[in-house]
């Protein structure tokens, strides 16, 4: 009989998933920045690339806290989301809809990440690993702020004059 798995196992496995996801995203963001047509979009993707670097380092601290080596585990969800982003970059290249498409791809990434960090925070609290919570929370706050910023950018890119609504 297989050993019974616990939430503890889930808590130990999930940082590997998001570690992989963050590293893949780190590689994708400069590509998205290069593809973006608006200056604001480009700057936003580059800023989040730098934040993502910091998020990877926070996860390394989490691995240290739980006494495990920092190692990723293939996350098919993020691979699929990023592949869709690449598809949009190819199919909408040179079109007025490109930035809106890039934003939608980036928002899917942010929502995936937020879901993972939200869960990890809940489990860390449940398992008495409160020391990991501020690290996870700092990243969740950045992901949520990025998501809100993308929503604002989407509103601007939907506006043909490129003006931000007050
Ligand atoms: Fe992230
Ligand atoms: Fe993110």
PDB file of C-alpha atoms and ligand atoms in Angstrom:
ATOM      1  CA  UNK A   1       0.000   0.000   0.000  1.00  0.00           C
ATOM      2  CA  UNK A   2       1.284   3.450  -0.871  1.00  0.00           C
ATOM      3  CA  UNK A   3       2.190   5.672   2.027  1.00  0.00           C
ATOM      4  CA  UNK A   4      -0.619   8.025   2.783  1.00  0.00           C
ATOM      5  CA  UNK A   5       0.055  11.530   1.558  1.00  0.00           C
ATOM      6  CA  UNK A   6      -0.713  14.533   3.699  1.00  0.00           C
ATOM      7  CA  UNK A   7      -1.084  18.289   3.311  1.00  0.00           C
ATOM      8  CA  UNK A   8       2.494  18.420   4.382  1.00  0.00           C
ATOM      9  CA  UNK A   9       3.469  16.582   1.184  1.00  0.00           C
ATOM     10  CA  UNK A  10       1.384  18.989  -0.844  1.00  0.00           C
ATOM     11  CA  UNK A  11       3.053  21.893   0.862  1.00  0.00           C
ATOM     12  CA  UNK A  12       6.456  20.456   0.010  1.00  0.00           C
ATOM     13  CA  UNK A  13       5.529  19.750  -3.622  1.00  0.00           C
ATOM     14  CA  UNK A  14       3.795  22.977  -4.536  1.00  0.00           C
ATOM     15  CA  UNK A  15       6.819  25.312  -4.198  1.00  0.00           C
ATOM     16  CA  UNK A  16       8.501  23.119  -6.848  1.00  0.00           C
ATOM     17  CA  UNK A  17       5.595  23.747  -9.206  1.00  0.00           C
ATOM     18  CA  UNK A  18       5.617  27.507  -8.739  1.00  0.00           C
ATOM     19  CA  UNK A  19       9.437  27.632  -8.786  1.00  0.00           C
ATOM     20  CA  UNK A  20       9.351  26.062 -12.241  1.00  0.00           C
ATOM     21  CA  UNK A  21       6.536  28.409 -13.265  1.00  0.00           C
ATOM     22  CA  UNK A  22       8.403  31.522 -12.106  1.00  0.00           C
ATOM     23  CA  UNK A  23      11.541  30.475 -13.962  1.00  0.00           C
ATOM     24  CA  UNK A  24       9.635  29.895 -17.187  1.00  0.00           C
ATOM     25  CA  UNK A  25       7.886  33.232 -16.743  1.00  0.00           C
ATOM     26  CA  UNK A  26      11.228  34.934 -16.164  1.00  0.00           C
ATOM     27  CA  UNK A  27      12.273  33.759 -19.634  1.00  0.00           C
ATOM     28  CA  UNK A  28       8.961  34.692 -21.259  1.00  0.00           C
ATOM     29  CA  UNK A  29       8.644  38.256 -19.934  1.00  0.00           C
ATOM     30  CA  UNK A  30      11.519  39.781 -21.967  1.00  0.00           C
ATOM     31  CA  UNK A  31       9.989  38.241 -25.107  1.00  0.00           C
ATOM     32  CA  UNK A  32       6.640  39.781 -24.233  1.00  0.00           C
ATOM     33  CA  UNK A  33       8.353  43.119 -23.583  1.00  0.00           C
ATOM     34  CA  UNK A  34       9.996  42.982 -27.021  1.00  0.00           C
ATOM     35  CA  UNK A  35       6.689  42.156 -28.652  1.00  0.00           C
ATOM     36  CA  UNK A  36       4.654  44.855 -26.868  1.00  0.00           C
ATOM     37  CA  UNK A  37       3.780  47.850 -29.008  1.00  0.00           C
ATOM     38  CA  UNK A  38       3.033  50.353 -26.269  1.00  0.00           C
ATOM     39  CA  UNK A  39       5.848  51.814 -24.228  1.00  0.00           C
ATOM     40  CA  UNK A  40       3.825  51.306 -21.069  1.00  0.00           C
ATOM     41  CA  UNK A  41       3.313  47.632 -21.882  1.00  0.00           C
ATOM     42  CA  UNK A  42       6.990  47.116 -22.587  1.00  0.00           C
ATOM     43  CA  UNK A  43       8.017  48.853 -19.360  1.00  0.00           C
ATOM     44  CA  UNK A  44       5.432  46.897 -17.387  1.00  0.00           C
ATOM     45  CA  UNK A  45       6.684  43.525 -18.638  1.00  0.00           C
ATOM     46  CA  UNK A  46      10.288  44.467 -17.899  1.00  0.00           C
ATOM     47  CA  UNK A  47       9.432  45.659 -14.409  1.00  0.00           C
ATOM     48  CA  UNK A  48       7.634  42.419 -13.686  1.00  0.00           C
ATOM     49  CA  UNK A  49      10.611  40.509 -15.039  1.00  0.00           C
ATOM     50  CA  UNK A  50      12.732  42.106 -12.305  1.00  0.00           C
ATOM     51  CA  UNK A  51      10.064  41.389  -9.697  1.00  0.00           C
ATOM     52  CA  UNK A  52       9.963  37.780 -10.866  1.00  0.00           C
ATOM     53  CA  UNK A  53      13.699  37.488 -10.237  1.00  0.00           C
ATOM     54  CA  UNK A  54      13.043  38.580  -6.658  1.00  0.00           C
ATOM     55  CA  UNK A  55      10.152  36.137  -6.368  1.00  0.00           C
ATOM     56  CA  UNK A  56      12.442  33.284  -7.391  1.00  0.00           C
ATOM     57  CA  UNK A  57      14.851  34.335  -4.654  1.00  0.00           C
ATOM     58  CA  UNK A  58      12.003  34.405  -2.101  1.00  0.00           C
ATOM     59  CA  UNK A  59      11.041  30.881  -3.116  1.00  0.00           C
ATOM     60  CA  UNK A  60      14.656  29.829  -2.584  1.00  0.00           C
ATOM     61  CA  UNK A  61      14.312  31.190   0.950  1.00  0.00           C
ATOM     62  CA  UNK A  62      11.115  29.161   1.377  1.00  0.00           C
ATOM     63  CA  UNK A  63      12.954  26.005   0.261  1.00  0.00           C
ATOM     64  CA  UNK A  64      15.620  26.805   2.825  1.00  0.00           C
ATOM     65  CA  UNK A  65      13.006  27.216   5.558  1.00  0.00           C
ATOM     66  CA  UNK A  66      11.507  23.825   4.782  1.00  0.00           C
ATOM     67  CA  UNK A  67      14.942  22.247   4.496  1.00  0.00           C
ATOM     68  CA  UNK A  68      14.593  21.173   0.856  1.00  0.00           C
ATOM     69  CA  UNK A  69      16.801  21.906  -2.146  1.00  0.00           C
ATOM     70  CA  UNK A  70      15.417  24.601  -4.467  1.00  0.00           C
ATOM     71  CA  UNK A  71      14.251  22.481  -7.365  1.00  0.00           C
ATOM     72  CA  UNK A  72      11.482  22.940  -9.895  1.00  0.00           C
ATOM     73  CA  UNK A  73       9.044  20.357 -11.095  1.00  0.00           C
ATOM     74  CA  UNK A  74       7.586  20.617 -14.600  1.00  0.00           C
ATOM     75  CA  UNK A  75       4.357  22.585 -14.434  1.00  0.00           C
ATOM     76  CA  UNK A  76       2.281  21.805 -17.490  1.00  0.00           C
ATOM     77  CA  UNK A  77      -0.226  24.488 -16.623  1.00  0.00           C
ATOM     78  CA  UNK A  78       2.284  27.321 -16.997  1.00  0.00           C
ATOM     79  CA  UNK A  79       3.771  25.719 -20.098  1.00  0.00           C
ATOM     80  CA  UNK A  80       0.303  25.759 -21.659  1.00  0.00           C
ATOM     81  CA  UNK A  81      -0.413  29.333 -20.637  1.00  0.00           C
ATOM     82  CA  UNK A  82       2.950  30.528 -21.977  1.00  0.00           C
ATOM     83  CA  UNK A  83       2.517  28.544 -25.192  1.00  0.00           C
ATOM     84  CA  UNK A  84      -0.782  30.329 -25.752  1.00  0.00           C
ATOM     85  CA  UNK A  85       1.034  33.621 -25.204  1.00  0.00           C
ATOM     86  CA  UNK A  86       3.581  32.677 -27.897  1.00  0.00           C
ATOM     87  CA  UNK A  87       0.755  31.776 -30.224  1.00  0.00           C
ATOM     88  CA  UNK A  88      -0.799  35.205 -29.734  1.00  0.00           C
ATOM     89  CA  UNK A  89       2.567  36.863 -30.411  1.00  0.00           C
ATOM     90  CA  UNK A  90       2.810  35.040 -33.719  1.00  0.00           C
ATOM     91  CA  UNK A  91      -0.775  35.276 -34.836  1.00  0.00           C
ATOM     92  CA  UNK A  92      -1.317  38.921 -33.891  1.00  0.00           C
ATOM     93  CA  UNK A  93       2.106  40.245 -34.838  1.00  0.00           C
ATOM     94  CA  UNK A  94       1.784  43.730 -36.320  1.00  0.00           C
ATOM     95  CA  UNK A  95      -1.927  43.997 -35.553  1.00  0.00           C
ATOM     96  CA  UNK A  96      -3.672  46.561 -33.375  1.00  0.00           C
ATOM     97  CA  UNK A  97      -4.893  43.725 -31.164  1.00  0.00           C
ATOM     98  CA  UNK A  98      -1.404  42.473 -30.281  1.00  0.00           C
ATOM     99  CA  UNK A  99      -1.029  44.311 -26.971  1.00  0.00           C
ATOM    100  CA  UNK A 100      -4.503  43.325 -25.821  1.00  0.00           C
ATOM    101  CA  UNK A 101      -3.575  39.727 -26.608  1.00  0.00           C
ATOM    102  CA  UNK A 102      -0.280  39.988 -24.722  1.00  0.00           C
ATOM    103  CA  UNK A 103      -2.072  41.469 -21.732  1.00  0.00           C
ATOM    104  CA  UNK A 104      -4.601  38.651 -21.718  1.00  0.00           C
ATOM    105  CA  UNK A 105      -1.782  36.077 -21.795  1.00  0.00           C
ATOM    106  CA  UNK A 106       0.037  37.852 -18.969  1.00  0.00           C
ATOM    107  CA  UNK A 107      -3.118  38.012 -16.874  1.00  0.00           C
ATOM    108  CA  UNK A 108      -3.557  34.270 -17.197  1.00  0.00           C
ATOM    109  CA  UNK A 109      -0.014  33.869 -15.828  1.00  0.00           C
ATOM    110  CA  UNK A 110      -0.716  36.217 -12.923  1.00  0.00           C
ATOM    111  CA  UNK A 111      -3.920  34.426 -11.998  1.00  0.00           C
ATOM    112  CA  UNK A 112      -2.161  31.079 -12.035  1.00  0.00           C
ATOM    113  CA  UNK A 113       0.594  32.412  -9.817  1.00  0.00           C
ATOM    114  CA  UNK A 114      -1.829  34.104  -7.431  1.00  0.00           C
ATOM    115  CA  UNK A 115      -3.794  30.873  -7.069  1.00  0.00           C
ATOM    116  CA  UNK A 116      -0.632  28.988  -6.148  1.00  0.00           C
ATOM    117  CA  UNK A 117       0.644  31.569  -3.664  1.00  0.00           C
ATOM    118  CA  UNK A 118      -2.794  31.962  -2.065  1.00  0.00           C
ATOM    119  CA  UNK A 119      -2.930  28.224  -1.482  1.00  0.00           C
ATOM    120  CA  UNK A 120       0.628  28.067  -0.165  1.00  0.00           C
ATOM    121  CA  UNK A 121      -0.139  30.826   2.337  1.00  0.00           C
ATOM    122  CA  UNK A 122      -3.208  28.952   3.582  1.00  0.00           C
ATOM    123  CA  UNK A 123      -1.241  25.722   3.964  1.00  0.00           C
ATOM    124  CA  UNK A 124       1.727  27.440   5.624  1.00  0.00           C
ATOM    125  CA  UNK A 125      -0.662  28.869   8.219  1.00  0.00           C
ATOM    126  CA  UNK A 126      -2.366  25.526   8.670  1.00  0.00           C
ATOM    127  CA  UNK A 127       0.922  23.679   9.107  1.00  0.00           C
ATOM    128  CA  UNK A 128       2.371  26.179  11.540  1.00  0.00           C
ATOM    129  CA  UNK A 129       4.975  27.325   9.027  1.00  0.00           C
ATOM    130  CA  UNK A 130       4.134  30.932   9.692  1.00  0.00           C
ATOM    131  CA  UNK A 131       7.708  31.960   9.066  1.00  0.00           C
ATOM    132  CA  UNK A 132       7.173  31.302   5.334  1.00  0.00           C
ATOM    133  CA  UNK A 133       4.015  33.417   5.166  1.00  0.00           C
ATOM    134  CA  UNK A 134       5.580  36.894   4.822  1.00  0.00           C
ATOM    135  CA  UNK A 135       7.741  35.685   1.915  1.00  0.00           C
ATOM    136  CA  UNK A 136       4.780  34.162   0.113  1.00  0.00           C
ATOM    137  CA  UNK A 137       2.585  37.136   0.915  1.00  0.00           C
ATOM    138  CA  UNK A 138       5.129  39.623  -0.452  1.00  0.00           C
ATOM    139  CA  UNK A 139       5.063  37.793  -3.775  1.00  0.00           C
ATOM    140  CA  UNK A 140       1.279  37.426  -3.817  1.00  0.00           C
ATOM    141  CA  UNK A 141       0.988  41.191  -3.294  1.00  0.00           C
ATOM    142  CA  UNK A 142       3.254  41.781  -6.320  1.00  0.00           C
ATOM    143  CA  UNK A 143       1.306  39.337  -8.480  1.00  0.00           C
ATOM    144  CA  UNK A 144      -1.997  40.958  -7.572  1.00  0.00           C
ATOM    145  CA  UNK A 145      -0.609  44.450  -8.203  1.00  0.00           C
ATOM    146  CA  UNK A 146       0.672  43.289 -11.610  1.00  0.00           C
ATOM    147  CA  UNK A 147      -2.733  41.868 -12.429  1.00  0.00           C
ATOM    148  CA  UNK A 148      -4.422  45.193 -11.589  1.00  0.00           C
ATOM    149  CA  UNK A 149      -1.876  47.070 -13.657  1.00  0.00           C
ATOM    150  CA  UNK A 150      -2.555  44.771 -16.608  1.00  0.00           C
ATOM    151  CA  UNK A 151      -6.266  45.487 -16.282  1.00  0.00           C
ATOM    152  CA  UNK A 152      -5.508  49.210 -16.487  1.00  0.00           C
ATOM    153  CA  UNK A 153      -3.284  48.643 -19.511  1.00  0.00           C
ATOM    154  CA  UNK A 154      -6.032  46.635 -21.175  1.00  0.00           C
ATOM    155  CA  UNK A 155      -8.425  49.528 -20.720  1.00  0.00           C
ATOM    156  CA  UNK A 156      -5.924  51.878 -22.355  1.00  0.00           C
ATOM    157  CA  UNK A 157      -5.223  49.507 -25.234  1.00  0.00           C
ATOM    158  CA  UNK A 158      -8.954  49.112 -25.851  1.00  0.00           C
ATOM    159  CA  UNK A 159      -9.227  52.833 -26.262  1.00  0.00           C
ATOM    160  CA  UNK A 160      -8.386  53.684 -29.874  1.00  0.00           C
ATOM    161  CA  UNK A 161      -6.945  57.050 -28.891  1.00  0.00           C
ATOM    162  CA  UNK A 162      -4.769  55.378 -26.338  1.00  0.00           C
ATOM    163  CA  UNK A 163      -6.011  57.714 -23.666  1.00  0.00           C
ATOM    164  CA  UNK A 164      -6.519  56.511 -20.178  1.00  0.00           C
ATOM    165  CA  UNK A 165     -10.000  56.991 -18.820  1.00  0.00           C
ATOM    166  CA  UNK A 166      -9.978  59.160 -15.711  1.00  0.00           C
TER     167      UNK A 166
HETATM  168 FE1  LIG B   1       5.650  35.503 -10.247  1.00  0.00          FE
HETATM  169 FE1  LIG B   2       3.753  37.297 -11.994  1.00  0.00          FE
END
